[in-house]
PDB file of C-alpha atoms and ligand atoms in Angstrom:
ATOM      1  CA  MET A   1     -62.967 -19.721  54.497  1.00 57.00           C
ATOM      2  CA  SER A   2     -59.183 -19.211  54.558  1.00 56.00           C
ATOM      3  CA  LEU A   3     -57.423 -19.730  57.889  1.00 66.00           C
ATOM      4  CA  THR A   4     -54.302 -17.858  56.752  1.00 69.00           C
ATOM      5  CA  PRO A   5     -53.910 -14.613  58.752  1.00 67.00           C
ATOM      6  CA  PRO A   6     -53.827 -11.435  56.641  1.00 70.00           C
ATOM      7  CA  LEU A   7     -50.321 -10.453  55.574  1.00 81.00           C
ATOM      8  CA  GLN A   8     -48.842  -7.658  57.678  1.00 94.00           C
ATOM      9  CA  ARG A   9     -46.647  -5.790  55.281  1.00 97.00           C
ATOM     10  CA  VAL A  10     -43.370  -4.172  56.318  1.00 98.00           C
ATOM     11  CA  ALA A  11     -42.049  -0.745  55.330  1.00 98.00           C
ATOM     12  CA  LEU A  12     -38.754   0.986  56.049  1.00 99.00           C
ATOM     13  CA  VAL A  13     -39.025   4.781  56.214  1.00 99.00           C
ATOM     14  CA  THR A  14     -35.841   6.864  56.413  1.00 99.00           C
ATOM     15  CA  GLY A  15     -35.794  10.250  58.118  1.00 98.00           C
ATOM     16  CA  ALA A  16     -38.740   9.097  60.217  1.00 98.00           C
ATOM     17  CA  ALA A  17     -37.961  10.960  63.451  1.00 98.00           C
ATOM     18  CA  ARG A  18     -40.032  13.980  62.445  1.00 98.00           C
ATOM     19  CA  GLY A  19     -41.754  15.871  59.640  1.00 98.00           C
ATOM     20  CA  ILE A  20     -42.821  14.123  56.454  1.00 98.00           C
ATOM     21  CA  GLY A  21     -41.111  10.816  57.353  1.00 98.00           C
ATOM     22  CA  LEU A  22     -42.957  10.571  60.669  1.00 98.00           C
ATOM     23  CA  GLY A  23     -46.225  11.391  58.866  1.00 98.00           C
ATOM     24  CA  ILE A  24     -45.596   8.610  56.340  1.00 98.00           C
ATOM     25  CA  ALA A  25     -44.886   6.139  59.159  1.00 98.00           C
ATOM     26  CA  ARG A  26     -48.157   7.123  60.860  1.00 98.00           C
ATOM     27  CA  TRP A  27     -50.138   6.744  57.606  1.00 98.00           C
ATOM     28  CA  LEU A  28     -48.769   3.230  57.061  1.00 98.00           C
ATOM     29  CA  LEU A  29     -49.278   2.153  60.703  1.00 98.00           C
ATOM     30  CA  ASP A  30     -52.889   3.351  60.564  1.00 98.00           C
ATOM     31  CA  ARG A  31     -53.411   0.933  57.676  1.00 97.00           C
ATOM     32  CA  GLY A  32     -51.932  -2.089  59.400  1.00 97.00           C
ATOM     33  CA  TRP A  33     -48.327  -1.994  58.193  1.00 98.00           C
ATOM     34  CA  ARG A  34     -45.306  -2.687  60.381  1.00 98.00           C
ATOM     35  CA  VAL A  35     -42.819   0.173  60.037  1.00 98.00           C
ATOM     36  CA  ALA A  36     -39.065   0.371  60.612  1.00 99.00           C
ATOM     37  CA  LEU A  37     -38.187   3.973  61.440  1.00 99.00           C
ATOM     38  CA  LEU A  38     -34.637   4.933  60.455  1.00 99.00           C
ATOM     39  CA  ASP A  39     -33.053   8.244  61.422  1.00 99.00           C
ATOM     40  CA  ILE A  40     -29.665   9.743  62.284  1.00 99.00           C
ATOM     41  CA  ASP A  41     -31.244  11.583  65.235  1.00 98.00           C
ATOM     42  CA  ALA A  42     -30.668   9.276  68.212  1.00 98.00           C
ATOM     43  CA  VAL A  43     -32.590  11.603  70.566  1.00 98.00           C
ATOM     44  CA  GLY A  44     -35.606  12.368  68.388  1.00 98.00           C
ATOM     45  CA  LEU A  45     -36.132   8.838  67.081  1.00 98.00           C
ATOM     46  CA  PRO A  46     -37.208   7.134  70.350  1.00 98.00           C
ATOM     47  CA  ARG A  47     -39.500  10.113  71.035  1.00 98.00           C
ATOM     48  CA  ALA A  48     -41.061   9.735  67.583  1.00 98.00           C
ATOM     49  CA  GLU A  49     -41.469   5.989  68.029  1.00 98.00           C
ATOM     50  CA  ALA A  50     -43.187   6.509  71.394  1.00 98.00           C
ATOM     51  CA  SER A  51     -45.557   9.066  69.848  1.00 98.00           C
ATOM     52  CA  LEU A  52     -46.769   6.452  67.361  1.00 98.00           C
ATOM     53  CA  GLU A  53     -48.037   4.214  70.208  1.00 98.00           C
ATOM     54  CA  ALA A  54     -47.572   0.972  68.257  1.00 98.00           C
ATOM     55  CA  PRO A  55     -44.571  -0.671  69.972  1.00 97.00           C
ATOM     56  CA  THR A  56     -45.137  -4.138  68.498  1.00 97.00           C
ATOM     57  CA  ARG A  57     -45.337  -2.774  64.958  1.00 98.00           C
ATOM     58  CA  THR A  58     -42.459  -0.275  64.991  1.00 98.00           C
ATOM     59  CA  LEU A  59     -38.701  -0.761  64.997  1.00 98.00           C
ATOM     60  CA  ALA A  60     -36.366   2.197  65.609  1.00 98.00           C
ATOM     61  CA  LEU A  61     -33.040   2.135  63.773  1.00 99.00           C
ATOM     62  CA  VAL A  62     -30.457   4.857  64.397  1.00 99.00           C
ATOM     63  CA  ALA A  63     -28.334   5.119  61.250  1.00 99.00           C
ATOM     64  CA  ASP A  64     -26.888   7.561  58.752  1.00 99.00           C
ATOM     65  CA  VAL A  65     -28.286   6.832  55.274  1.00 99.00           C
ATOM     66  CA  SER A  66     -25.024   7.952  53.676  1.00 99.00           C
ATOM     67  CA  ASP A  67     -22.941   5.335  55.527  1.00 99.00           C
ATOM     68  CA  PRO A  68     -22.941   1.976  53.704  1.00 98.00           C
ATOM     69  CA  ALA A  69     -22.094  -0.122  56.795  1.00 99.00           C
ATOM     70  CA  GLN A  70     -24.773   1.536  58.953  1.00 99.00           C
ATOM     71  CA  VAL A  71     -27.373   1.072  56.223  1.00 99.00           C
ATOM     72  CA  GLN A  72     -26.508  -2.616  55.779  1.00 98.00           C
ATOM     73  CA  ALA A  73     -26.706  -3.172  59.559  1.00 99.00           C
ATOM     74  CA  ALA A  74     -30.105  -1.437  59.767  1.00 99.00           C
ATOM     75  CA  VAL A  75     -31.599  -3.495  56.938  1.00 99.00           C
ATOM     76  CA  ALA A  76     -30.187  -6.675  58.514  1.00 98.00           C
ATOM     77  CA  LYS A  77     -32.122  -5.764  61.689  1.00 98.00           C
ATOM     78  CA  VAL A  78     -35.359  -5.423  59.721  1.00 98.00           C
ATOM     79  CA  ASP A  79     -34.691  -8.853  58.222  1.00 98.00           C
ATOM     80  CA  ALA A  80     -33.886 -10.388  61.633  1.00 98.00           C
ATOM     81  CA  THR A  81     -36.990  -8.825  63.232  1.00 98.00           C
ATOM     82  CA  TRP A  82     -39.678  -9.278  60.588  1.00 98.00           C
ATOM     83  CA  GLY A  83     -38.026 -11.348  57.831  1.00 98.00           C
ATOM     84  CA  ARG A  84     -39.595  -9.399  55.000  1.00 98.00           C
ATOM     85  CA  LEU A  85     -39.753  -5.945  53.396  1.00 98.00           C
ATOM     86  CA  ASP A  86     -42.492  -4.651  51.101  1.00 98.00           C
ATOM     87  CA  ALA A  87     -41.749  -0.924  50.831  1.00 98.00           C
ATOM     88  CA  LEU A  88     -38.792   1.421  51.227  1.00 99.00           C
ATOM     89  CA  VAL A  89     -39.422   5.155  51.507  1.00 99.00           C
ATOM     90  CA  ASN A  90     -36.227   7.142  50.923  1.00 99.00           C
ATOM     91  CA  ASN A  91     -37.310  10.283  52.728  1.00 98.00           C
ATOM     92  CA  ALA A  92     -34.238  11.392  54.758  1.00 99.00           C
ATOM     93  CA  GLY A  93     -32.943  14.640  53.318  1.00 98.00           C
ATOM     94  CA  ILE A  94     -31.170  17.863  54.189  1.00 98.00           C
ATOM     95  CA  ALA A  95     -31.344  21.324  52.641  1.00 97.00           C
ATOM     96  CA  ILE A  96     -28.684  23.998  52.374  1.00 97.00           C
ATOM     97  CA  PHE A  97     -29.861  27.069  50.463  1.00 95.00           C
ATOM     98  CA  LYS A  98     -26.919  29.177  49.253  1.00 96.00           C
ATOM     99  CA  PRO A  99     -25.794  30.917  46.064  1.00 97.00           C
ATOM    100  CA  VAL A 100     -23.783  28.876  43.548  1.00 98.00           C
ATOM    101  CA  VAL A 101     -20.489  30.617  44.287  1.00 98.00           C
ATOM    102  CA  GLU A 102     -20.922  30.572  48.073  1.00 98.00           C
ATOM    103  CA  THR A 103     -21.766  26.883  48.431  1.00 98.00           C
ATOM    104  CA  SER A 104     -18.638  25.197  49.776  1.00 98.00           C
ATOM    105  CA  PHE A 105     -17.525  21.858  48.456  1.00 98.00           C
ATOM    106  CA  ASP A 106     -18.207  20.333  51.903  1.00 98.00           C
ATOM    107  CA  GLU A 107     -21.790  21.675  51.828  1.00 98.00           C
ATOM    108  CA  TRP A 108     -22.304  20.360  48.298  1.00 98.00           C
ATOM    109  CA  ARG A 109     -20.922  16.953  49.312  1.00 98.00           C
ATOM    110  CA  SER A 110     -23.037  16.687  52.463  1.00 98.00           C
ATOM    111  CA  VAL A 111     -26.289  17.460  50.588  1.00 98.00           C
ATOM    112  CA  LEU A 112     -25.463  14.983  47.829  1.00 98.00           C
ATOM    113  CA  ALA A 113     -24.375  12.377  50.411  1.00 99.00           C
ATOM    114  CA  THR A 114     -27.694  12.399  52.276  1.00 99.00           C
ATOM    115  CA  ASN A 115     -30.120  13.167  49.429  1.00 99.00           C
ATOM    116  CA  LEU A 116     -28.601  11.013  46.670  1.00 99.00           C
ATOM    117  CA  ASP A 117     -26.058   8.553  48.117  1.00 99.00           C
ATOM    118  CA  GLY A 118     -28.588   7.732  50.856  1.00 99.00           C
ATOM    119  CA  PRO A 119     -31.383   6.528  48.527  1.00 99.00           C
ATOM    120  CA  PHE A 120     -28.822   4.702  46.366  1.00 99.00           C
ATOM    121  CA  LEU A 121     -27.376   2.846  49.366  1.00 99.00           C
ATOM    122  CA  CYS A 122     -30.687   2.141  51.114  1.00 99.00           C
ATOM    123  CA  SER A 123     -32.276   0.834  47.914  1.00 99.00           C
ATOM    124  CA  GLN A 124     -29.294  -1.374  47.143  1.00 98.00           C
ATOM    125  CA  ALA A 125     -29.373  -2.813  50.676  1.00 99.00           C
ATOM    126  CA  CYS A 126     -33.136  -3.451  50.566  1.00 99.00           C
ATOM    127  CA  VAL A 127     -33.503  -5.055  47.149  1.00 98.00           C
ATOM    128  CA  PRO A 128     -32.399  -8.597  48.155  1.00 98.00           C
ATOM    129  CA  LEU A 129     -34.870  -8.639  51.080  1.00 98.00           C
ATOM    130  CA  MET A 130     -37.673  -7.264  48.888  1.00 98.00           C
ATOM    131  CA  ARG A 131     -36.959  -9.930  46.282  1.00 98.00           C
ATOM    132  CA  ARG A 132     -37.233 -12.625  48.960  1.00 98.00           C
ATOM    133  CA  SER A 133     -40.564 -11.055  49.990  1.00 97.00           C
ATOM    134  CA  GLY A 134     -41.939 -11.458  46.470  1.00 97.00           C
ATOM    135  CA  GLY A 135     -41.368  -7.900  45.227  1.00 98.00           C
ATOM    136  CA  GLY A 136     -41.897  -4.430  46.628  1.00 98.00           C
ATOM    137  CA  SER A 137     -42.101  -0.692  46.175  1.00 98.00           C
ATOM    138  CA  ILE A 138     -39.470   2.032  46.496  1.00 99.00           C
ATOM    139  CA  VAL A 139     -40.680   5.609  46.919  1.00 99.00           C
ATOM    140  CA  ASN A 140     -38.059   8.342  46.693  1.00 99.00           C
ATOM    141  CA  ILE A 141     -38.950  11.709  48.192  1.00 99.00           C
ATOM    142  CA  ALA A 142     -37.697  14.272  45.707  1.00 98.00           C
ATOM    143  CA  SER A 143     -38.941  17.883  45.625  1.00 98.00           C
ATOM    144  CA  ILE A 144     -40.426  20.490  43.363  1.00 97.00           C
ATOM    145  CA  SER A 145     -36.818  21.767  43.431  1.00 97.00           C
ATOM    146  CA  GLY A 146     -35.824  18.670  41.448  1.00 98.00           C
ATOM    147  CA  LEU A 147     -38.327  19.542  38.717  1.00 98.00           C
ATOM    148  CA  ARG A 148     -37.857  23.307  38.511  1.00 96.00           C
ATOM    149  CA  ALA A 149     -34.691  25.285  39.126  1.00 96.00           C
ATOM    150  CA  SER A 150     -34.753  28.282  41.424  1.00 91.00           C
ATOM    151  CA  THR A 151     -32.193  30.366  43.228  1.00 92.00           C
ATOM    152  CA  LEU A 152     -30.074  29.135  46.165  1.00 94.00           C
ATOM    153  CA  ARG A 153     -30.742  25.466  45.498  1.00 96.00           C
ATOM    154  CA  VAL A 154     -27.632  24.485  43.581  1.00 98.00           C
ATOM    155  CA  ALA A 155     -26.885  21.511  45.836  1.00 98.00           C
ATOM    156  CA  TYR A 156     -30.431  20.718  47.002  1.00 98.00           C
ATOM    157  CA  GLY A 157     -32.132  21.043  43.607  1.00 98.00           C
ATOM    158  CA  THR A 158     -29.386  19.119  41.836  1.00 98.00           C
ATOM    159  CA  SER A 159     -29.577  16.313  44.391  1.00 98.00           C
ATOM    160  CA  LYS A 160     -33.348  16.034  43.921  1.00 98.00           C
ATOM    161  CA  ALA A 161     -33.169  16.139  40.103  1.00 98.00           C
ATOM    162  CA  ALA A 162     -30.596  13.347  40.275  1.00 99.00           C
ATOM    163  CA  LEU A 163     -32.860  11.415  42.648  1.00 99.00           C
ATOM    164  CA  ILE A 164     -35.662  11.650  40.079  1.00 99.00           C
ATOM    165  CA  HIS A 165     -33.394  10.119  37.471  1.00 98.00           C
ATOM    166  CA  LEU A 166     -32.199   7.475  39.950  1.00 99.00           C
ATOM    167  CA  THR A 167     -35.888   6.599  40.399  1.00 99.00           C
ATOM    168  CA  LYS A 168     -36.255   5.972  36.667  1.00 98.00           C
ATOM    169  CA  GLN A 169     -33.082   3.871  36.566  1.00 98.00           C
ATOM    170  CA  GLN A 170     -34.414   1.816  39.465  1.00 98.00           C
ATOM    171  CA  ALA A 171     -37.856   1.469  37.859  1.00 99.00           C
ATOM    172  CA  VAL A 172     -36.428   0.139  34.636  1.00 98.00           C
ATOM    173  CA  GLU A 173     -34.020  -2.381  36.170  1.00 98.00           C
ATOM    174  CA  LEU A 174     -35.862  -3.421  39.311  1.00 98.00           C
ATOM    175  CA  GLY A 175     -39.243  -3.602  37.569  1.00 98.00           C
ATOM    176  CA  THR A 176     -38.075  -6.842  36.004  1.00 98.00           C
ATOM    177  CA  LEU A 177     -37.630  -8.173  39.572  1.00 98.00           C
ATOM    178  CA  GLY A 178     -41.127  -7.148  40.663  1.00 98.00           C
ATOM    179  CA  ILE A 179     -39.934  -4.036  42.489  1.00 98.00           C
ATOM    180  CA  ARG A 180     -41.574  -0.735  41.487  1.00 99.00           C
ATOM    181  CA  ALA A 181     -39.826   2.625  41.972  1.00 99.00           C
ATOM    182  CA  ASN A 182     -41.555   5.998  41.948  1.00 99.00           C
ATOM    183  CA  ALA A 183     -40.842   9.491  43.241  1.00 99.00           C
ATOM    184  CA  VAL A 184     -43.001  11.998  45.073  1.00 99.00           C
ATOM    185  CA  ALA A 185     -42.036  15.641  44.561  1.00 98.00           C
ATOM    186  CA  PRO A 186     -43.559  17.733  47.350  1.00 98.00           C
ATOM    187  CA  GLY A 187     -44.051  21.456  47.120  1.00 97.00           C
ATOM    188  CA  PRO A 188     -43.447  23.417  50.337  1.00 96.00           C
ATOM    189  CA  VAL A 189     -44.594  21.659  53.509  1.00 96.00           C
ATOM    190  CA  GLU A 190     -44.504  23.234  56.966  1.00 92.00           C
ATOM    191  CA  THR A 191     -41.822  21.127  58.712  1.00 94.00           C
ATOM    192  CA  GLU A 192     -38.622  21.864  60.650  1.00 91.00           C
ATOM    193  CA  MET A 193     -36.744  21.875  57.313  1.00 89.00           C
ATOM    194  CA  ALA A 194     -39.067  24.518  55.852  1.00 90.00           C
ATOM    195  CA  LYS A 195     -38.771  26.609  59.030  1.00 88.00           C
ATOM    196  CA  GLN A 196     -34.985  26.602  58.616  1.00 88.00           C
ATOM    197  CA  VAL A 197     -34.745  27.537  54.928  1.00 84.00           C
ATOM    198  CA  HIS A 198     -37.943  29.411  54.009  1.00 87.00           C
ATOM    199  CA  THR A 199     -37.443  33.099  54.782  1.00 86.00           C
ATOM    200  CA  PRO A 200     -40.463  35.465  54.890  1.00 86.00           C
ATOM    201  CA  ALA A 201     -39.522  36.594  51.350  1.00 86.00           C
ATOM    202  CA  ILE A 202     -39.539  33.011  50.051  1.00 83.00           C
ATOM    203  CA  ARG A 203     -42.916  32.409  51.730  1.00 83.00           C
ATOM    204  CA  ALA A 204     -44.335  35.472  49.961  1.00 84.00           C
ATOM    205  CA  ASP A 205     -42.957  34.208  46.645  1.00 85.00           C
ATOM    206  CA  TYR A 206     -44.708  30.863  47.119  1.00 86.00           C
ATOM    207  CA  HIS A 207     -47.999  32.795  47.249  1.00 81.00           C
ATOM    208  CA  ASP A 208     -47.283  33.899  43.676  1.00 86.00           C
ATOM    209  CA  VAL A 209     -46.561  30.440  42.257  1.00 91.00           C
ATOM    210  CA  ILE A 210     -48.889  27.977  43.972  1.00 96.00           C
ATOM    211  CA  PRO A 211     -52.440  27.940  42.574  1.00 95.00           C
ATOM    212  CA  LEU A 212     -53.843  26.398  45.781  1.00 96.00           C
ATOM    213  CA  ASN A 213     -52.193  29.283  47.640  1.00 93.00           C
ATOM    214  CA  ARG A 214     -50.928  27.401  50.682  1.00 94.00           C
ATOM    215  CA  TYR A 215     -48.245  25.050  51.963  1.00 95.00           C
ATOM    216  CA  GLY A 216     -48.959  21.338  51.787  1.00 97.00           C
ATOM    217  CA  LEU A 217     -49.730  19.222  54.833  1.00 97.00           C
ATOM    218  CA  VAL A 218     -47.564  16.322  55.960  1.00 98.00           C
ATOM    219  CA  GLU A 219     -50.690  14.139  55.738  1.00 98.00           C
ATOM    220  CA  GLU A 220     -51.199  15.101  52.076  1.00 98.00           C
ATOM    221  CA  ILE A 221     -47.664  13.998  51.176  1.00 98.00           C
ATOM    222  CA  ALA A 222     -48.040  10.816  53.252  1.00 98.00           C
ATOM    223  CA  ALA A 223     -51.248   9.838  51.442  1.00 98.00           C
ATOM    224  CA  ALA A 224     -49.540  10.035  48.037  1.00 98.00           C
ATOM    225  CA  VAL A 225     -46.535   8.060  49.286  1.00 99.00           C
ATOM    226  CA  GLY A 226     -48.774   5.475  50.952  1.00 98.00           C
ATOM    227  CA  PHE A 227     -50.698   4.976  47.719  1.00 98.00           C
ATOM    228  CA  LEU A 228     -47.450   4.341  45.802  1.00 98.00           C
ATOM    229  CA  CYS A 229     -46.369   1.827  48.474  1.00 98.00           C
ATOM    230  CA  SER A 230     -49.671  -0.025  48.257  1.00 98.00           C
ATOM    231  CA  GLU A 231     -50.902  -2.750  45.933  1.00 96.00           C
ATOM    232  CA  GLU A 232     -53.447  -0.251  44.545  1.00 97.00           C
ATOM    233  CA  ALA A 233     -50.477   1.283  42.703  1.00 98.00           C
ATOM    234  CA  GLY A 234     -49.393  -2.129  41.409  1.00 98.00           C
ATOM    235  CA  TYR A 235     -48.945  -0.944  37.801  1.00 98.00           C
ATOM    236  CA  VAL A 236     -47.387   2.460  38.588  1.00 98.00           C
ATOM    237  CA  ASN A 237     -43.638   2.361  37.982  1.00 98.00           C
ATOM    238  CA  GLY A 238     -41.040   5.010  37.125  1.00 98.00           C
ATOM    239  CA  GLN A 239     -43.340   8.000  37.734  1.00 98.00           C
ATOM    240  CA  VAL A 240     -42.815  11.322  39.472  1.00 98.00           C
ATOM    241  CA  LEU A 241     -45.892  12.542  41.311  1.00 98.00           C
ATOM    242  CA  ALA A 242     -45.753  16.230  42.197  1.00 98.00           C
ATOM    243  CA  VAL A 243     -47.799  16.895  45.347  1.00 98.00           C
ATOM    244  CA  ASP A 244     -47.473  20.635  45.181  1.00 98.00           C
ATOM    245  CA  GLY A 245     -50.793  22.488  44.930  1.00 98.00           C
ATOM    246  CA  GLY A 246     -50.276  22.997  41.187  1.00 97.00           C
ATOM    247  CA  PHE A 247     -46.826  24.609  41.466  1.00 96.00           C
ATOM    248  CA  ASP A 248     -45.279  22.453  38.723  1.00 96.00           C
ATOM    249  CA  ALA A 249     -48.204  23.102  36.387  1.00 96.00           C
ATOM    250  CA  ALA A 250     -48.197  26.887  36.713  1.00 94.00           C
ATOM    251  CA  GLY A 251     -46.596  29.288  34.267  1.00 90.00           C
ATOM    252  CA  VAL A 252     -46.741  33.068  34.117  1.00 89.00           C
ATOM    253  CA  GLY A 253     -49.772  35.094  35.127  1.00 90.00           C
ATOM    254  CA  LEU A 254     -50.837  33.808  38.533  1.00 92.00           C
ATOM    255  CA  PRO A 255     -50.058  37.009  40.525  1.00 89.00           C
ATOM    256  CA  THR A 256     -51.944  39.104  37.925  1.00 91.00           C
ATOM    257  CA  LEU A 257     -54.933  36.762  38.062  1.00 89.00           C
ATOM    258  CA  ARG A 258     -54.874  36.874  41.875  1.00 87.00           C
ATOM    259  CA  ARG A 259     -54.857  40.684  41.885  1.00 88.00           C
ATOM    260  CA  SER A 260     -57.772  40.787  39.443  1.00 90.00           C
ATOM    261  CA  GLN A 261     -59.707  38.442  41.744  1.00 86.00           C
ATOM    262  CA  GLY A 262     -58.837  40.553  44.801  1.00 81.00           C
ATOM    263  CA  GLN A 263     -56.789  37.786  46.490  1.00 77.00           C
TER     264      GLN A 263
HETATM  265  P1  NAD B   1     -37.043  17.400  58.328  1.00 69.79           P
HETATM  266  O1  NAD B   1     -35.723  18.115  58.385  1.00 69.79           O
HETATM  267  O2  NAD B   1     -38.146  17.874  59.188  1.00 69.79           O
HETATM  268  O3  NAD B   1     -36.832  15.834  58.573  1.00 69.79           O
HETATM  269  C1  NAD B   1     -35.789  15.131  57.923  1.00 69.79           C
HETATM  270  C2  NAD B   1     -35.401  13.943  58.792  1.00 69.79           C
HETATM  271  O4  NAD B   1     -34.303  13.276  58.113  1.00 69.79           O
HETATM  272  C3  NAD B   1     -34.880  14.339  60.172  1.00 69.79           C
HETATM  273  O5  NAD B   1     -35.491  13.553  61.179  1.00 69.79           O
HETATM  274  C4  NAD B   1     -33.373  14.084  60.086  1.00 69.79           C
HETATM  275  O6  NAD B   1     -32.775  13.722  61.330  1.00 69.79           O
HETATM  276  C5  NAD B   1     -33.324  12.943  59.084  1.00 69.79           C
HETATM  277  N1  NAD B   1     -32.001  12.847  58.434  1.00 69.79           N
HETATM  278  C6  NAD B   1     -31.261  13.863  57.919  1.00 69.79           C
HETATM  279  N2  NAD B   1     -30.093  13.395  57.457  1.00 69.79           N
HETATM  280  C7  NAD B   1     -30.096  12.054  57.679  1.00 69.79           C
HETATM  281  C8  NAD B   1     -29.167  11.013  57.429  1.00 69.79           C
HETATM  282  N3  NAD B   1     -27.969  11.262  56.860  1.00 69.79           N
HETATM  283  N4  NAD B   1     -29.495   9.750  57.781  1.00 69.79           N
HETATM  284  C9  NAD B   1     -30.690   9.477  58.373  1.00 69.79           C
HETATM  285  N5  NAD B   1     -31.598  10.425  58.644  1.00 69.79           N
HETATM  286  C10 NAD B   1     -31.313  11.695  58.313  1.00 69.79           C
HETATM  287  O7  NAD B   1     -37.454  17.443  56.779  1.00 69.79           O
HETATM  288  P2  NAD B   1     -38.864  17.249  56.030  1.00 69.79           P
HETATM  289  O8  NAD B   1     -39.363  18.593  55.670  1.00 69.79           O
HETATM  290  O9  NAD B   1     -39.724  16.300  56.786  1.00 69.79           O
HETATM  291  O10 NAD B   1     -38.345  16.586  54.684  1.00 69.79           O
HETATM  292  C11 NAD B   1     -38.422  15.191  54.403  1.00 69.79           C
HETATM  293  C12 NAD B   1     -38.073  14.986  52.922  1.00 69.79           C
HETATM  294  O11 NAD B   1     -38.984  15.747  52.123  1.00 69.79           O
HETATM  295  C13 NAD B   1     -36.676  15.462  52.556  1.00 69.79           C
HETATM  296  O12 NAD B   1     -36.104  14.572  51.628  1.00 69.79           O
HETATM  297  C14 NAD B   1     -36.933  16.803  51.902  1.00 69.79           C
HETATM  298  O13 NAD B   1     -35.920  17.181  50.999  1.00 69.79           O
HETATM  299  C15 NAD B   1     -38.260  16.559  51.228  1.00 69.79           C
HETATM  300  N6  NAD B   1     -39.027  17.781  50.940  1.00 69.79           N
HETATM  301  C16 NAD B   1     -39.428  18.615  51.937  1.00 69.79           C
HETATM  302  C17 NAD B   1     -40.131  19.781  51.608  1.00 69.79           C
HETATM  303  C18 NAD B   1     -40.604  20.757  52.666  1.00 69.79           C
HETATM  304  O14 NAD B   1     -41.040  21.859  52.311  1.00 69.79           O
HETATM  305  N7  NAD B   1     -40.578  20.420  53.939  1.00 69.79           N
HETATM  306  C19 NAD B   1     -40.422  20.068  50.269  1.00 69.79           C
HETATM  307  C20 NAD B   1     -40.005  19.195  49.283  1.00 69.79           C
HETATM  308  C21 NAD B   1     -39.303  18.055  49.629  1.00 69.79           C
END
C-alpha cells in the first residue's frame, strides 16, 4: 500500500468571478482540484470565492489578463501558495457586438486585448510553472463565433478565431514540453454576457440554427473543459471542441424541418 497522499492538482481559471468561469471552477473543485480564481472584478471575485465554500482550496487573484505585470504577479502568487500548476483555463472574455464600420478602434483594441492578448500573456506566464509541475493542460475558451462568421462580431469573432489558431500554435510547440493545448467553442450560454449582447431577435435566430433548440448550460461547458484539463484527455492536443448543440454542424434546412415537424 502506498503512503503517498493523492496529488491535489492545481488549476488557474481566468474570468472566474461569474458565468462560465465560475462554473468551471466549481466543476474542478467538486473533483478535488485546488483552483486559483482570477478576475478583474474586485467586488464580484470575493463573492464568487465565498459561494464556492472551499476556502482552503481556492485562491482569489484580482488581475487584468491583458496587463503583463498583473498576470506575472498573479501567477507568482499561485506558485508561492501551491508551488505547482496543472491546468490553465483562459476563459476571461468580453463581447462588443457592432457593425464593422461602427466599431471604434478603441472597442476593437479592448476586445482583442482581453480575448487574445490575455490568453497569450497568461499562457506565457504559466508555462514555466507547468513545466516544473511535470506538464499540464491549457484550455482556451473560444466561441462558435470563432468558427463561423456572423453579423456584428467583427472584433469578437476575429478575436476568437485568432484564439483558435493560438491554441494550435501552443499545442504544436508546448506539446513537446508535455503541455497540451485545446480550445472549447461554446454556443450560446445564458450568462451575464449573453444577457448583454443577445437581443430578442438574436435569440429567435438561434432557434433556427441550433438542432438541440436551446441555449447551453454553464455546467455543460464546464464538463467539456474539465475533461480537457484532466488526465483522461492525456492524448488530446490541438483540438477545438464545439459545445454548441450542433450549431457548427448545421447547414441549411433546419427551420423548414422544424416547421414540418410542428416545432
Ligand atoms: P461573463 O461576462 O459572464 O464573465 C466573464 C468574466 O470575465 C467576468 O467575471 C469578467 O469580470 C471577467 N473579465 C473580463 N475582462 C477581464 C480581464 N481583462 N481580466 C480578467 N477578467 C476579466 O461571460 P461568460 O458568458 O461567462 O463568458 C466566459 C467566456 O466564454 C468568454 O471568453 C466568452 O467569450 C465565452 N463564450 C461565452 C458565450 C455565451 O453565450 N455566454 C458563448 C461563447 C463563448
